[in-house]
PDB file of C-alpha atoms in Angstrom:
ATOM      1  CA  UNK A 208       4.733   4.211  32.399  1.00 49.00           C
ATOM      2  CA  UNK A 209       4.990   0.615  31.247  1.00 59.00           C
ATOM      3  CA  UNK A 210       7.464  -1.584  29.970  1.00 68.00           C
ATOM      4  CA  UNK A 211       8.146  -1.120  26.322  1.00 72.00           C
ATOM      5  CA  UNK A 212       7.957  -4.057  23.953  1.00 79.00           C
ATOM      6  CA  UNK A 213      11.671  -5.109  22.786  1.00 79.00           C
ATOM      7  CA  UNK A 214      10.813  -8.054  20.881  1.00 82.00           C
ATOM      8  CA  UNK A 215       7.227  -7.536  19.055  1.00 88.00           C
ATOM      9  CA  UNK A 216       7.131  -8.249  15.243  1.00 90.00           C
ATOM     10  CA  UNK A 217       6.279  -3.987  14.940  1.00 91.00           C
ATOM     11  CA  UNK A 218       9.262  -2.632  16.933  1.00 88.00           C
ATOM     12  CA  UNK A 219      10.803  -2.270  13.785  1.00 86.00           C
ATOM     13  CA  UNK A 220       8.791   0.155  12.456  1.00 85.00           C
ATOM     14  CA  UNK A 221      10.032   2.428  15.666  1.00 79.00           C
ATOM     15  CA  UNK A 222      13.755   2.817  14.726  1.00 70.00           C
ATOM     16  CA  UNK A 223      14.701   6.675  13.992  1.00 62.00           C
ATOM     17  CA  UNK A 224      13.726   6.988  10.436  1.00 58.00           C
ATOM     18  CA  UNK A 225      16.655   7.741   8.344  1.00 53.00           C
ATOM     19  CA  UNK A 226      16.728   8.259   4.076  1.00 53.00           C
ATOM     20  CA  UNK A 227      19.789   5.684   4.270  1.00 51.00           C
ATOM     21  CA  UNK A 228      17.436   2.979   6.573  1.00 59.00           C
ATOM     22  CA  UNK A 229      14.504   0.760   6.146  1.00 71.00           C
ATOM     23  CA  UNK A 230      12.383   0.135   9.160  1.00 76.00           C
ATOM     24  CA  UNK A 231      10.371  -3.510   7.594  1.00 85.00           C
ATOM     25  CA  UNK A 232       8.257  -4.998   9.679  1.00 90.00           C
ATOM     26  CA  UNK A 233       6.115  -8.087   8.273  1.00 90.00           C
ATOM     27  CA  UNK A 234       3.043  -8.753   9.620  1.00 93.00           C
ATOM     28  CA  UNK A 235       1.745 -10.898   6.481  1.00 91.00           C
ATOM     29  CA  UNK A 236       1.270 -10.529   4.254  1.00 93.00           C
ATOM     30  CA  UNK A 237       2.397  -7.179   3.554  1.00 95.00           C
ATOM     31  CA  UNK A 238       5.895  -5.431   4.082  1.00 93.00           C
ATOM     32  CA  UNK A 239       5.743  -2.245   5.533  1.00 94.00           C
ATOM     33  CA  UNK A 240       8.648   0.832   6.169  1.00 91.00           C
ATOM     34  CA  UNK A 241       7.450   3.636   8.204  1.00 88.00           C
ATOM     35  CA  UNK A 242       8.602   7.206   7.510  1.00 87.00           C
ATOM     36  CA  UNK A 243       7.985  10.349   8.872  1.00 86.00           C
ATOM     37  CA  UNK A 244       5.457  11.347   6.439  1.00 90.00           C
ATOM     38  CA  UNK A 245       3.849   7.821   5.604  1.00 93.00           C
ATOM     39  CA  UNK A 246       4.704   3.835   4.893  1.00 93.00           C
ATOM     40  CA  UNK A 247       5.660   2.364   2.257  1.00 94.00           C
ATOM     41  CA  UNK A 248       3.502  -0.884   1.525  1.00 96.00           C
ATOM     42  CA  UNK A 249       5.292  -4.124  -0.021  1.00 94.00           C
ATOM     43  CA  UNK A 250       4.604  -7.600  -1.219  1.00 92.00           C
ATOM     44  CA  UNK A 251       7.851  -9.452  -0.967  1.00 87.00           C
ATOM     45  CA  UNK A 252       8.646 -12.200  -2.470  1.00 81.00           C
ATOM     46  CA  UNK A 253      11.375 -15.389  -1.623  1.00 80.00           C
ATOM     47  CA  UNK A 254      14.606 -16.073  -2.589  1.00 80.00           C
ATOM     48  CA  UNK A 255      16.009 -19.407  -1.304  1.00 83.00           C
ATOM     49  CA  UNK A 256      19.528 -20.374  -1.406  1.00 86.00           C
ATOM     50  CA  UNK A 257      21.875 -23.329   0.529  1.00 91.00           C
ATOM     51  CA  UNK A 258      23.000 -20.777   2.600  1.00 91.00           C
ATOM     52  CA  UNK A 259      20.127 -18.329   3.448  1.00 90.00           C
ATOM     53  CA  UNK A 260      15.943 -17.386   3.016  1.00 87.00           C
ATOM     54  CA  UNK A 261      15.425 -13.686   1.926  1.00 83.00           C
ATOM     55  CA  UNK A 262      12.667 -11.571   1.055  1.00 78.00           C
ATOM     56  CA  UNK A 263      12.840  -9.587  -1.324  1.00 80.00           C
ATOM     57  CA  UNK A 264      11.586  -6.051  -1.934  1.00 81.00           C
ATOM     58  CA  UNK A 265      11.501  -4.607  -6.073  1.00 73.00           C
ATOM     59  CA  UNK A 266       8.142  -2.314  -6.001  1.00 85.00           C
ATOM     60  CA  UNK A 267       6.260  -0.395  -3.047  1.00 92.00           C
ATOM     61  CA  UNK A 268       3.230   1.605  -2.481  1.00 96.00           C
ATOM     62  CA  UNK A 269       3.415   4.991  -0.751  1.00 96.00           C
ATOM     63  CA  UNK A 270       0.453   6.122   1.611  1.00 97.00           C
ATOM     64  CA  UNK A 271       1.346   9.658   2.541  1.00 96.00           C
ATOM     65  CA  UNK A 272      -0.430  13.242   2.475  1.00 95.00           C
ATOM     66  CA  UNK A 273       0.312  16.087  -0.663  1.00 93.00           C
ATOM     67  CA  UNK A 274       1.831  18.456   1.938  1.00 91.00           C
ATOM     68  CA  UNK A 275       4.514  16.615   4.001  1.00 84.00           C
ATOM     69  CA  UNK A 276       4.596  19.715   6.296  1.00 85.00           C
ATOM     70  CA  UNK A 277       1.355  18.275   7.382  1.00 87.00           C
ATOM     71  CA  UNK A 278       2.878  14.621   8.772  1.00 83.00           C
ATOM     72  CA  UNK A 279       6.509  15.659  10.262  1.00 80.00           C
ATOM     73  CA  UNK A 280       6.128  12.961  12.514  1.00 83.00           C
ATOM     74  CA  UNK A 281       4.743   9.460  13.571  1.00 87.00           C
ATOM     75  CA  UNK A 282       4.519   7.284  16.952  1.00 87.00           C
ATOM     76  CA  UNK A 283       2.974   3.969  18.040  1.00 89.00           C
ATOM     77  CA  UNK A 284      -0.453   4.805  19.572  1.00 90.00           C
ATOM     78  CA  UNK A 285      -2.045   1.636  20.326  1.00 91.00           C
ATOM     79  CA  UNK A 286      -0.467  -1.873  20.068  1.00 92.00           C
ATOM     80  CA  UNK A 287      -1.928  -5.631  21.130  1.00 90.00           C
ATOM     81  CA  UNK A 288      -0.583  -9.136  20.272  1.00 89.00           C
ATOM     82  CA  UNK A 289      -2.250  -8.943  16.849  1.00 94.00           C
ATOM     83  CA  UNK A 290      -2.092  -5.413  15.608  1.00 95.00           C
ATOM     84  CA  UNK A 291       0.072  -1.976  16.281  1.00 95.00           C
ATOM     85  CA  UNK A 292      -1.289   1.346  15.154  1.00 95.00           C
ATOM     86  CA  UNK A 293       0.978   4.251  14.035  1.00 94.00           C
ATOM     87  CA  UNK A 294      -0.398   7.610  13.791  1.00 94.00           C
ATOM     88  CA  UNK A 295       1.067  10.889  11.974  1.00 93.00           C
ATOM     89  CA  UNK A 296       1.039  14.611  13.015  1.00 89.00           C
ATOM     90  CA  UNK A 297       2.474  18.029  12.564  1.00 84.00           C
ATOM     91  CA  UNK A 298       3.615  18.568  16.159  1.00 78.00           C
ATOM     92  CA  UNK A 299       0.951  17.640  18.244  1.00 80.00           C
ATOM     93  CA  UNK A 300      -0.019  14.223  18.357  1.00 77.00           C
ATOM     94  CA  UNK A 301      -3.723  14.768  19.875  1.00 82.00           C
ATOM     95  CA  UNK A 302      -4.419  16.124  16.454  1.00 87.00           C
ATOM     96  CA  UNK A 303      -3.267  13.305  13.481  1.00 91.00           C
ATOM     97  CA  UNK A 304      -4.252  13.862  10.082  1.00 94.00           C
ATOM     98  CA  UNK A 305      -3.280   9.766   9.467  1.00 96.00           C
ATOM     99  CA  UNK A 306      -3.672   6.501  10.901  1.00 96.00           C
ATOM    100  CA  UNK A 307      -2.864   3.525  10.099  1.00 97.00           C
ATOM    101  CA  UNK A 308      -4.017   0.286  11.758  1.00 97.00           C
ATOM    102  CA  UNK A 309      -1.348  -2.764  10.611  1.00 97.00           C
ATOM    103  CA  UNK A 310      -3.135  -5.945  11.675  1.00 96.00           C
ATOM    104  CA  UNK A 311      -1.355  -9.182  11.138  1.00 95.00           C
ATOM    105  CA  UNK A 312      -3.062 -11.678   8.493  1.00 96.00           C
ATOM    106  CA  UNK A 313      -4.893  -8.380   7.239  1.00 96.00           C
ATOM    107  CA  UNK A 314      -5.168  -8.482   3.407  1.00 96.00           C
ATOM    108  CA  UNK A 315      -6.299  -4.396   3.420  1.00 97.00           C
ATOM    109  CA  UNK A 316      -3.773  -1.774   4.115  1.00 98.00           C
ATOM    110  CA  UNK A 317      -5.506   0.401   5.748  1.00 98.00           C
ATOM    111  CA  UNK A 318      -5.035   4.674   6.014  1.00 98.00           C
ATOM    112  CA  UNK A 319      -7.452   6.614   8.039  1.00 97.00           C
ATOM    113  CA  UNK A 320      -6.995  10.283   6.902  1.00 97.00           C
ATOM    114  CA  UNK A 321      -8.370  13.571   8.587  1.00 95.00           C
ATOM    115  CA  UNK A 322      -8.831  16.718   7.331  1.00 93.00           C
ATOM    116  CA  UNK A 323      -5.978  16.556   4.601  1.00 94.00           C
ATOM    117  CA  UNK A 324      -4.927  16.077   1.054  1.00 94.00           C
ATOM    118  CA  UNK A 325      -3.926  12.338   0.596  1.00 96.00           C
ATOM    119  CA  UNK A 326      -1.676  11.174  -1.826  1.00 97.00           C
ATOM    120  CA  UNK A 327      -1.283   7.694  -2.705  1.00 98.00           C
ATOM    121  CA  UNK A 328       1.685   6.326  -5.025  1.00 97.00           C
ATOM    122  CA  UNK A 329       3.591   3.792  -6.765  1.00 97.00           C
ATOM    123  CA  UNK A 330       6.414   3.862  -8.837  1.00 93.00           C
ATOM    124  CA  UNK A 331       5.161   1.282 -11.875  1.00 93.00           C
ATOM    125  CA  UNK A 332       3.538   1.708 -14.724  1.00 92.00           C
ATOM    126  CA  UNK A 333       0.243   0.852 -15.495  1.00 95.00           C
ATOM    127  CA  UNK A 334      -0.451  -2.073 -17.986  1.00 94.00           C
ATOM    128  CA  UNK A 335      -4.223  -1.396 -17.586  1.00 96.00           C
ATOM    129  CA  UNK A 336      -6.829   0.486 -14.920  1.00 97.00           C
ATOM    130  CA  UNK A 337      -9.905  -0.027 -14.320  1.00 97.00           C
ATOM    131  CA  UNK A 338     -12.929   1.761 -12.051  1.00 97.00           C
ATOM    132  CA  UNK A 339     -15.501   0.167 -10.492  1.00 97.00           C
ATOM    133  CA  UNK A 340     -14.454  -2.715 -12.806  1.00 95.00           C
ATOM    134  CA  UNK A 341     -14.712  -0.675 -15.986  1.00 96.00           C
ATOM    135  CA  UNK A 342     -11.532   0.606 -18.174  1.00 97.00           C
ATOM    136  CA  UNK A 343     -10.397   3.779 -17.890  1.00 96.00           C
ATOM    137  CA  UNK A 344      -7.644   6.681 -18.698  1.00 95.00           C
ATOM    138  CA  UNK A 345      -5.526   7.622 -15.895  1.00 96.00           C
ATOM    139  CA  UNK A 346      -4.035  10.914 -17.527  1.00 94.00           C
ATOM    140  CA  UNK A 347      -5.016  13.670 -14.926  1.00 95.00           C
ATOM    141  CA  UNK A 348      -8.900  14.106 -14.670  1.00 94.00           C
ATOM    142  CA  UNK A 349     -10.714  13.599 -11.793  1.00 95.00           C
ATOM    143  CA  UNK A 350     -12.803  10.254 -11.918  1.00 96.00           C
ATOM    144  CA  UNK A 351     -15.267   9.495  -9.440  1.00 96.00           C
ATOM    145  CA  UNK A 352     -15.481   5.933  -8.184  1.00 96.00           C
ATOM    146  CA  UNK A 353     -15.033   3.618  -4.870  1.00 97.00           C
ATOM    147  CA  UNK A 354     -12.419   0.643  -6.735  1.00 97.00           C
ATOM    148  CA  UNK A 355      -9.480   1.779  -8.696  1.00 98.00           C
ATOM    149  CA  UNK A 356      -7.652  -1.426  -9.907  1.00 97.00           C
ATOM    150  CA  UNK A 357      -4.234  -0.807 -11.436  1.00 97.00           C
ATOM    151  CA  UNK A 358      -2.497  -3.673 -13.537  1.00 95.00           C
ATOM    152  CA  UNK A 359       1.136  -2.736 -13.351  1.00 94.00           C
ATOM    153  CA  UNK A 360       3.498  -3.748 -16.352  1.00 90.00           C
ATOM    154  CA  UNK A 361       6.824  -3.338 -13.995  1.00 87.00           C
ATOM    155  CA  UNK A 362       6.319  -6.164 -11.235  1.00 89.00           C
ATOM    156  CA  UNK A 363       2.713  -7.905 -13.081  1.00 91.00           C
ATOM    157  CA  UNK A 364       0.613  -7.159 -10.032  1.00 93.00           C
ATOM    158  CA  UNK A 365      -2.893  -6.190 -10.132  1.00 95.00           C
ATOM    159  CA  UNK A 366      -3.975  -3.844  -7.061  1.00 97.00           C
ATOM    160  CA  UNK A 367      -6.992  -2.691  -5.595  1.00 98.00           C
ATOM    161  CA  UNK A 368      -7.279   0.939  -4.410  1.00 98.00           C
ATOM    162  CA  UNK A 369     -11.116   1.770  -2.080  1.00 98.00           C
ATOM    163  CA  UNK A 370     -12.053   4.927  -1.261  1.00 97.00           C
ATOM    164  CA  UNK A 371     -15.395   6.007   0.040  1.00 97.00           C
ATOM    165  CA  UNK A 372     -18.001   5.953  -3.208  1.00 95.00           C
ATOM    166  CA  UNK A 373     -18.433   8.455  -4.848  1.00 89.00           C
ATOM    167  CA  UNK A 374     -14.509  10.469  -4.359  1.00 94.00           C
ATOM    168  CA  UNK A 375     -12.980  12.419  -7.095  1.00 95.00           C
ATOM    169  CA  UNK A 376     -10.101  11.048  -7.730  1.00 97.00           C
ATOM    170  CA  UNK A 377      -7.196  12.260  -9.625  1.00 97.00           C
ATOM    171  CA  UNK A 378      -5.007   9.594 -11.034  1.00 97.00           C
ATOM    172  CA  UNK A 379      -1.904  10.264 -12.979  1.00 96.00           C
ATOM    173  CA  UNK A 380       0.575   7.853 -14.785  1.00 95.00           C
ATOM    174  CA  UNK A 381       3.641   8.045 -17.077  1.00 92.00           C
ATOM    175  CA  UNK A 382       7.530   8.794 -16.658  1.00 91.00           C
ATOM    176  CA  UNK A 383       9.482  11.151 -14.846  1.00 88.00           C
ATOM    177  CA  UNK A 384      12.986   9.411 -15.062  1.00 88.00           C
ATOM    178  CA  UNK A 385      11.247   6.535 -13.759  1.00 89.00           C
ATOM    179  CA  UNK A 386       7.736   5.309 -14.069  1.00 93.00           C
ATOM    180  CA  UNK A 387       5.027   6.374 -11.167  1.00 95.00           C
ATOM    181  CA  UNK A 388       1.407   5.898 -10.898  1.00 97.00           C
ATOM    182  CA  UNK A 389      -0.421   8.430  -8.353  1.00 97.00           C
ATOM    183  CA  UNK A 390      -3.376   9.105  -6.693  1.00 98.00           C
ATOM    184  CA  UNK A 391      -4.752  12.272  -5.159  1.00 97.00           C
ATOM    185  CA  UNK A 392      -8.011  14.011  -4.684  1.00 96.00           C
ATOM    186  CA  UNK A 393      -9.850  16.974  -6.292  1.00 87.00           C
ATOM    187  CA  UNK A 394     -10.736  18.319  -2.804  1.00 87.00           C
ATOM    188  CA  UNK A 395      -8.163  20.108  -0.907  1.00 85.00           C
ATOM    189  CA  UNK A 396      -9.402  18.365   2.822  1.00 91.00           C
ATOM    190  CA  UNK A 397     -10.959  15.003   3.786  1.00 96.00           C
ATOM    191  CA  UNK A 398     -11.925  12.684   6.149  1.00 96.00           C
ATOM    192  CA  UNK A 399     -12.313   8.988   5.540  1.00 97.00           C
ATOM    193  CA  UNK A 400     -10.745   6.114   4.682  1.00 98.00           C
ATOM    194  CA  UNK A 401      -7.963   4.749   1.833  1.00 98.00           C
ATOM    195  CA  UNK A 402      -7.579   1.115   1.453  1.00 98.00           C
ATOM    196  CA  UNK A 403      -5.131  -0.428  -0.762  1.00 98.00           C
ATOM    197  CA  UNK A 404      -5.328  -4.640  -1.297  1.00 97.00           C
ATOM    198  CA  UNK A 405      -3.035  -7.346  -3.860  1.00 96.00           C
ATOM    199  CA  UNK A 406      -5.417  -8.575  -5.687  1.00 95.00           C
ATOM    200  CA  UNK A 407      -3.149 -11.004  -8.114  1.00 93.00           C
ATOM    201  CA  UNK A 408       0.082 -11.286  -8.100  1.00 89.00           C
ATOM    202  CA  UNK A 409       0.804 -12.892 -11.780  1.00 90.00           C
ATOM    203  CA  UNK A 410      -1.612 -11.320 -13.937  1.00 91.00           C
ATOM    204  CA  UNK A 411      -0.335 -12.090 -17.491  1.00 90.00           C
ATOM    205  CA  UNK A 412       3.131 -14.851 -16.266  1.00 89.00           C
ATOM    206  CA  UNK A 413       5.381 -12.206 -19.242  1.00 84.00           C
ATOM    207  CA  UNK A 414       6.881 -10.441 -16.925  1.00 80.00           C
ATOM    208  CA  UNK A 415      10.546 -11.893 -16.323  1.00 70.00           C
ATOM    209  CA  UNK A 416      11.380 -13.178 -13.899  1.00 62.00           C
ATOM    210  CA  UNK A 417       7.841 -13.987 -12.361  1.00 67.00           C
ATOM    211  CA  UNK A 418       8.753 -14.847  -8.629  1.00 71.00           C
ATOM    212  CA  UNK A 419       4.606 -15.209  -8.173  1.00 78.00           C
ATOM    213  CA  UNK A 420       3.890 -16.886 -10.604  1.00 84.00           C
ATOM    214  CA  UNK A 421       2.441 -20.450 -10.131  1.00 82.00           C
ATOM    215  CA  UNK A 422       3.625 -21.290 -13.322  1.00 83.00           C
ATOM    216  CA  UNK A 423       6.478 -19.929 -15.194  1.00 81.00           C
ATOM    217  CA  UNK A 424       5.113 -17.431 -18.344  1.00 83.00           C
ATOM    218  CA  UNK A 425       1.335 -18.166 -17.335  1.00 88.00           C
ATOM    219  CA  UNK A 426      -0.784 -15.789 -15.256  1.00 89.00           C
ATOM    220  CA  UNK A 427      -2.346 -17.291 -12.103  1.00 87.00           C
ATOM    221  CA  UNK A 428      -5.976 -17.786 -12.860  1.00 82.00           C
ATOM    222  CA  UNK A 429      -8.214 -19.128  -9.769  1.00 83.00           C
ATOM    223  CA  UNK A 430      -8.230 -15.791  -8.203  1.00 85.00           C
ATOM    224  CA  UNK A 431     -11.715 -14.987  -8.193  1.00 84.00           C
ATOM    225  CA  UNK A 432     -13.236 -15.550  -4.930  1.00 87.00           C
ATOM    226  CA  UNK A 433     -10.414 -14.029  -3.603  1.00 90.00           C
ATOM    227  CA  UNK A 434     -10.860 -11.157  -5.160  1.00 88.00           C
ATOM    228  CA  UNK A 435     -14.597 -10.746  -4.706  1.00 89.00           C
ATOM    229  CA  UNK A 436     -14.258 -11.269  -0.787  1.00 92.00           C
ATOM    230  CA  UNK A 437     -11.858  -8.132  -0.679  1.00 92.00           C
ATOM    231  CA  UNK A 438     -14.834  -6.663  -2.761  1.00 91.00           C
ATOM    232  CA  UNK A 439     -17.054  -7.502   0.547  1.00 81.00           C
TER     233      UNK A 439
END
């Protein structure tokens, strides 16, 4: 046994889960709530006021598997100063089918799946997508690729989605009482890794109010080397 951390920037992310609770922990420059059957992945944004600095949370991400049966729980199985590494399982933790390594300063959010369906999600609409930097329809078919970017209409962020070249991947978008955008795979088990990276965060400046934006109603423009080193 060994003392457990009480004061770490991931502790957090170890509170019971509850549907009523959020369990943020922000290791920059990404928000993330733990769950029993995934995280949630944010980029917040900040509110400042005489009285009080808040972050603020209006669209998420959702790394998870297809069959939650499959992830009924999660624990901490490695932490440092720098990084903390949760891990999902259906009863016995010396088998996971996901896990995540949160690294502080990391610009990737980073899955590690095994032997399972996984199912990643957001609920925006799309505005434009794009694979392996050329336009696409995400309506249902499998496309095979290794970069899914998705422009999102709802919050004006552009995101990158890697997956091992090569993947079928099954991307679906519209409205179900609210909008969604999901990803899942044609094959029913796999092994590998799903990373998801902000690649702009004021693509076109229209969307009201533009908390990201540089400059108020115009997109922020000299993102280009940033987004070809998440490329690398």
């Amino acid at each position: 046994p060994f003392p457990i951390p009480t004061n770490d920037w991931w502790v957090p992310l170890m509170r019971p889960a509850a549907d009523a609770t959020t369990n943020y922990a922000f290791p920059i420059p990404y928000l993330y709530d733990g769950f029993n059957a995934g995280v949630h992945i944010s980029y917040p944004f900040t509110i400042t006021s005489p009285g009080s600095v808040r972050n603020i949370v209006n669209r998420y991400w959702t790394m998870t598997v297809a069959d939650p049966a499959e992830a009924l729980d999660y624990c901490v199985s490695h932490f440092d100063e720098l990084s903390v590494t949760l891990t999902w399982h259906a009863g016995d933790p010396a088998n996971p089918v996901m896990e995540m390594p949160i690294v502080r300063g990391s610009p990737l959010a980073t899955m590690r799946y095994t032997k399972t369906s996984p199912k990643v999600f957001a609920q925006q609409k799309l505005r434009a997508f794009l694979v392996d930097g050329e336009e696409q329809e995400c309506s249902g078919e499998a496309i095979q690729g290794h970069k899914f970017t998705c422009r999102f209409e709802d919050s004006d962020e552009e995101w990158q989605l890697y997956v091992p070249p090569g993947l079928q991947v099954v991307c679906e978008s519209g409205f179900n009482g609210r909008s969604f955008t999901t990803f899942t795979l044609a094959e029913d088990s796999f092994s590998g890794y799903f990373r998801l990276a902000l690649s702009n965060n004021c693509t076109t400046g229209k969307v009201p109010p533009s908390p990201h934006c540089e400059v108020e109603g115009k997109p922020n423009k000299h993102m280009y080397y940033y987004m070809e080193a998440l490329d690398d």
